[in-house]
Amino acid sequence: MKTVAQTLAEQLLEVKAVKLQPEEPFTWASGWKSPFYCDNRRTLSFPALRSYVKEELAQLVRQHFPEATAVAGVATGAIAQGALVADVLNMPFAYVRPKPKDHGMGNQIEGELPQGARVVVVEDLISTGGSSLKAVEALRSAGFEVVGMVASYTYGFDVAKDAFAAADVTLLTLTNYAAVLDAALRTGYISEAHIPTLEEWRRNPSTWRQ
């Protein structure tokens, strides 16, 4: 029987959420260059896959964070996924901006969570973990307890693992880079010829082609 990681990896490939561009690398928010990109927000456009992701994320919350009483999504990528998960769990929902708005109410946390809420954070993708943990910091500063984070996908970088450990945040994800790469090779989505470039990038992602 396939694992959730294998199943979602294959579905990401089916909806062409994975892009490989060694000659024209992507630039991430962190400034890193990458030949590989996983745009799992594409899952929102496919009803069956959208439902699969929300149900599996909700199940992670039920199993591992039963104490959670509210859900927060990280803007902008996880606003929709977070709201879907909150709906499944019948919990209050808010989303967290990277920084407070410079107009209007000046909010960083949009929505209203109950005082003292125990919040599980929903993210769409984890690369370095920087933006995700900024959301955690904002929630904690506002007086909420962050019980953990769930995400659809992680690249599995050591820098992210270290950052989450330092912030004392438990992260659980549905699938990951290794599962997607394995599925991509098995299905011919990428070829063995791409592997040396991907291995070079994985060894030193922060300095690759800088």
PDB file of C-alpha atoms in Angstrom, residues 3 6 16 23 39 79 101 123 133 161 170 173 179:
ATOM      1  CA  THR A   3       2.030   5.958   1.842  1.00  0.00           C
ATOM      2  CA  GLN A   6       4.070   8.602  -2.134  1.00  0.00           C
ATOM      3  CA  LYS A  16       2.393  19.469 -13.053  1.00  0.00           C
ATOM      4  CA  GLU A  23      19.239  26.528 -17.043  1.00  0.00           C
ATOM      5  CA  ASP A  39       4.144  24.740  -6.587  1.00  0.00           C
ATOM      6  CA  ILE A  79      -4.507  30.903   3.481  1.00  0.00           C
ATOM      7  CA  LYS A 101      -0.143  46.014   7.108  1.00  0.00           C
ATOM      8  CA  GLU A 123       1.748  26.035   5.761  1.00  0.00           C
ATOM      9  CA  LEU A 133       8.511  30.650  11.851  1.00  0.00           C
ATOM     10  CA  LYS A 161      15.106  21.325  10.690  1.00  0.00           C
ATOM     11  CA  THR A 170       6.942  20.376  15.852  1.00  0.00           C
ATOM     12  CA  THR A 173       4.310  17.245   6.476  1.00  0.00           C
ATOM     13  CA  ALA A 179       9.315  11.239  -2.221  1.00  0.00           C
TER      14      ALA A 179
END
